[in-house]
Amino acid sequence: MPKYLQYLKQTDPQIYAIIKEERDRQHSMLGMIASENFASTTVLATVGSCLTNKYAEGLPGKRYYGGCENVDDVETLAIERCKQLFGCEHANVQPHSGTQANMAVYFSQLKPGETVLAMDLAHGGHLSHGFKLNFSGSLYNFVHYGVKRDTETIDYDQLNALAKEHKPKLIVCGASAYPRQIDFARIAEIAHSHNALTLADIAHVAGLVCTGLHPDPVIVCDFVTSTTHKTLRGPRAGTIMSKKQFAKAVNSSVFPGMQGGPLCHVIAAKAVAFGEALRPEFKQYAQQIIDNCKTLADALLSKGFRLCTGGTDNHMVLVDLRSYNEKLTGNDAENWLHQAGIVVNKNLIPFDPRKANETSGVRIGTPILTTRGMKQDQMVQVADWIDQALSSNGDPKTLAAIKAQVSELCNQFPALGYLQAAE
Ligand code: DSN
């Protein structure tokens, strides 16, 4: 057990007990939520460092507090590594999350009420891309494009037509539940032809983009935002990349526009994660995420599941449960799989007749399993368990039997030292 957990055990046994439960849960279940990953021990140690004690409003060399010499070095390194990793002209590494990264870009360019074009949440977009109950949807006039009914892939012609009709100031691309590659260059070209700016939110695919395994928006889009904790495997946080001409606007939009003091410990952990992603072996890891997902997709198809778009190019599959069992909801599937030790999330599928709290789909991702060292053979096994669990109609005995096998597999693939079975 790492020393800091031993210390926690003595000083706050209640919180320690909960963390231990969560550590055991993460160890003994198959985490397949597409937006989650296991950060490295180095990232975790950095987040738990004394950098959390420091206030540092401002930017390196231009702070509103004394004593910032070390956090200046940390943030400078994070910026340099981010620029190197993504090849961007400017980086601001202070946003606390992906939504705040998007907020900062909006604040830097848009006045309330201005028009933005983005992907529909119900077709795979994100809350911060203009959902009506999100700040984005209430502050700005969002218009949404979606996917085509037949292929379930982005309808670039519709996007173009909507841009022509609504003349948005900004076009947002990127998605949270889209299993195919996004043609950022095509969207940027459409945006330029209608005098709109472009923002690519690569939160989900950042680890694939920086390794060249997904089309790169950095050259073609004005702004690129991301979280750092999904395929990128860093701490929970956000980052912004932009063209140099927008550097000042982005920086002042983050601080003082939207945030106060940056989280120096998290910025340091972002620097660590960018450094890890710059290593050659990260590309092999990212490729394995994709290879695992393709194998999972094929295995699920062979069990009779329909996958939205027919398959995957990235780290996730979106399963349409209706063809497997018309009555099966995403909610039931999520619950039954959880009882079987497999953690996924219910998800709307495009043109879903059900509501968001029920859904006809589940989203399944491979980053965590890949981080644990699992490969194609394990994906075939997992697809078999998913089939067994969902065809059992929630039979408790079947689910418990699968859970026991899942636990055995997890013991063969301990994530990282800190997640090994509890003492
Ligand atoms: N909603 C998160 C997800 O994709 O799971 C991202 O914010």
PDB file of C-alpha atoms and ligand atoms in Angstrom, residues 33 35 126 176 204 230 363, ligand 1:
ATOM      1  CA  ILE A  33     -17.064   3.568 -19.361  1.00  0.00           C
ATOM      2  CA  SER A  35     -14.671   8.389 -20.835  1.00  0.00           C
ATOM      3  CA  HIS A 126     -21.905  16.919 -25.260  1.00  0.00           C
ATOM      4  CA  SER A 176     -18.963  12.084 -26.461  1.00  0.00           C
ATOM      5  CA  HIS A 204     -12.624  11.560 -25.957  1.00  0.00           C
ATOM      6  CA  LYS A 230      -9.851   9.951 -20.975  1.00  0.00           C
ATOM      7  CA  ARG A 363     -21.742   2.877 -24.591  1.00  0.00           C
TER       8      ARG A 363
HETATM    9  N1  DSN B   1     -20.152  13.069 -20.241  1.00  0.00           N
HETATM   10  C1  DSN B   1     -18.785  12.616 -20.191  1.00  0.00           C
HETATM   11  C2  DSN B   1     -18.654  11.346 -20.937  1.00  0.00           C
HETATM   12  O1  DSN B   1     -18.420  11.305 -22.129  1.00  0.00           O
HETATM   13  O2  DSN B   1     -18.819  10.334 -20.297  1.00  0.00           O
HETATM   14  C3  DSN B   1     -17.938  13.636 -20.698  1.00  0.00           C
HETATM   15  O3  DSN B   1     -18.186  14.835 -20.030  1.00  0.00           O
END
